[in-house]
Amino acid sequence: MKKLALHWQILLGMLLGIAAGLLFSQFDGGKTFIVNWIKPLGTIFIKLLKLIAIPLIIASLIKGISDLKDIAKFSKIGLKTISIYIVTTIIAITIGLVFVNVVQPGNSISAETVEQLSAAYNTDAGKRIATAESQKTLGPLKFIEDMVPDNIFSAASNNRNMLQVIFFVILFGISLLLVEEKSRKPLKDFFDSLNEVIMKMIDLIMLTAPYAVFALLASLIVETANPDVFVALAWYAATVALGLLSMVIVYLLVIVFVVGKSPSYFLKGISPAQLLAFSTSSSAATLPVTMERVEEHLGVDKEISSFVLPVGATINMDGTSLYQAVAAVFICQAMNYELTMTMQLSIVLTATLASIGSAAVPGAGMVMLVAILEALEVPREILMVGLALIFAVDRPLDMLRTTINVTGDATVAMLVAKSEGKLQDPKPKNWDDTYGK
Ligand code: ASP
């Protein structure tokens, strides 16, 4: 029998997971069964992906830099990447602001619903605010200061320190380019081969992806509270979703008109990463798969992807910034807190910074939303109620925005590769054996 393509297998796993979740929520003990016996499969899968993230970044970035012929080229690519990331984030925020002002979802929600939801989710919102407080930065340069590790082993021992690891690896890679061939060769060979092995590990882990997404979605469904809140917040959720969809159109336009590839080529190549982003709500956990897909199925040279993607996973979050813009204005609308045009424009800056500061893990976007609302000088009581209000639908929106975050990184990787002449047709590797056609 012909094997189904990986993205179909994953999609099927997701649908069956949702169905199983709905079914098992219907009877006593169903939830406990899913949580005790099915959920661990999903958790193990996410752990496996996270497990290889740091070694992957190290091996792949060192290989990428050491394949470059000179350092000037590296700084050119770096500058270009960061500039494009900022531009795509600003486009995303603008789209979000336009949609939320046109649809005005906050005005369609009754005071009664606001009261009910805020009473139900008060504690959860309080937790997010507490996290945001503890993440408050001290000075304007703190962000850069935090990027420099003082101990590589402690930096590499925590996936949240991805930027610190990237910093070390770039310095290491540049130094590798500067030493004599005799000293460079053994290390370069070592990292080249390490990189091959890690890519193979991703192949193996991905074999379990369809089962893992089944487990992740089944447990998500049984653990989700009352579905009524989705109806109450439908306009808000639809505004975010429409904005995110428009962002996909922006990416596809870039792919067609600037990169010169068809939408189906791009989507077929990247869809397994998108589906995983959706199922895990974490661009950091999805990173290994994004890298593998972009390099081996979309033809981006490792010199580009090894830098663009890990940096993108940590700082470029178009979906998150769009959501933050919509959510901030929605809360103000619902709570009758007036936002002037200038205040709305200031969201462009604060949401750009907030999305850079958001960790690539589930729910992080909502934590940084606190910073945006505080910058708008929204009083503490409104902030509390506002966050409680949107809490119930945050997870599904997180799944969607993470998918956009990953798609945005992949689009930029293709764009930079194209402009550097580093986009080839993917080599037909023997991957069908592992994955199915
Ligand atoms: N979950 C998102 C990500 O990992 C971040 C967020 O918006 O919460 O990309």
PDB file of C-alpha atoms in Angstrom, residues 4 7-23 209-218 221 275 278-279 399:
ATOM      1  CA  LEU A   4       0.296   8.609   3.000  1.00  0.00           C
ATOM      2  CA  HIS A   7       1.329  16.027   6.453  1.00  0.00           C
ATOM      3  CA  TRP A   8      -1.749  13.881   5.751  1.00  0.00           C
ATOM      4  CA  GLN A   9      -0.688  11.415   8.418  1.00  0.00           C
ATOM      5  CA  ILE A  10      -0.316  14.241  10.923  1.00  0.00           C
ATOM      6  CA  LEU A  11      -3.619  15.796   9.915  1.00  0.00           C
ATOM      7  CA  LEU A  12      -5.347  12.463  10.311  1.00  0.00           C
ATOM      8  CA  GLY A  13      -3.761  12.047  13.747  1.00  0.00           C
ATOM      9  CA  MET A  14      -5.059  15.491  14.722  1.00  0.00           C
ATOM     10  CA  LEU A  15      -8.604  14.787  13.565  1.00  0.00           C
ATOM     11  CA  LEU A  16      -8.717  11.411  15.274  1.00  0.00           C
ATOM     12  CA  GLY A  17      -7.285  13.034  18.421  1.00  0.00           C
ATOM     13  CA  ILE A  18     -10.050  15.639  18.447  1.00  0.00           C
ATOM     14  CA  ALA A  19     -12.664  12.928  17.873  1.00  0.00           C
ATOM     15  CA  ALA A  20     -11.232  10.756  20.668  1.00  0.00           C
ATOM     16  CA  GLY A  21     -11.111  13.767  22.991  1.00  0.00           C
ATOM     17  CA  LEU A  22     -14.759  14.593  22.329  1.00  0.00           C
ATOM     18  CA  LEU A  23     -15.785  10.969  22.732  1.00  0.00           C
ATOM     19  CA  ALA A 209       4.485  12.608  14.944  1.00  0.00           C
ATOM     20  CA  PRO A 210       1.042  11.396  13.791  1.00  0.00           C
ATOM     21  CA  TYR A 211       0.551   9.410  17.021  1.00  0.00           C
ATOM     22  CA  ALA A 212       1.924  12.226  19.136  1.00  0.00           C
ATOM     23  CA  VAL A 213      -0.455  14.850  17.723  1.00  0.00           C
ATOM     24  CA  PHE A 214      -3.303  12.417  18.325  1.00  0.00           C
ATOM     25  CA  ALA A 215      -2.311  12.314  21.997  1.00  0.00           C
ATOM     26  CA  LEU A 216      -1.743  16.059  22.250  1.00  0.00           C
ATOM     27  CA  LEU A 217      -5.105  17.006  20.787  1.00  0.00           C
ATOM     28  CA  ALA A 218      -7.099  14.311  22.593  1.00  0.00           C
ATOM     29  CA  ILE A 221      -9.882  18.509  24.298  1.00  0.00           C
ATOM     30  CA  LEU A 275       0.789  21.157  11.894  1.00  0.00           C
ATOM     31  CA  PHE A 278      -0.487  24.016  15.813  1.00  0.00           C
ATOM     32  CA  SER A 279      -0.454  20.862  17.940  1.00  0.00           C
ATOM     33  CA  MET A 399      -2.169  27.221  18.355  1.00  0.00           C
TER      34      MET A 399
END
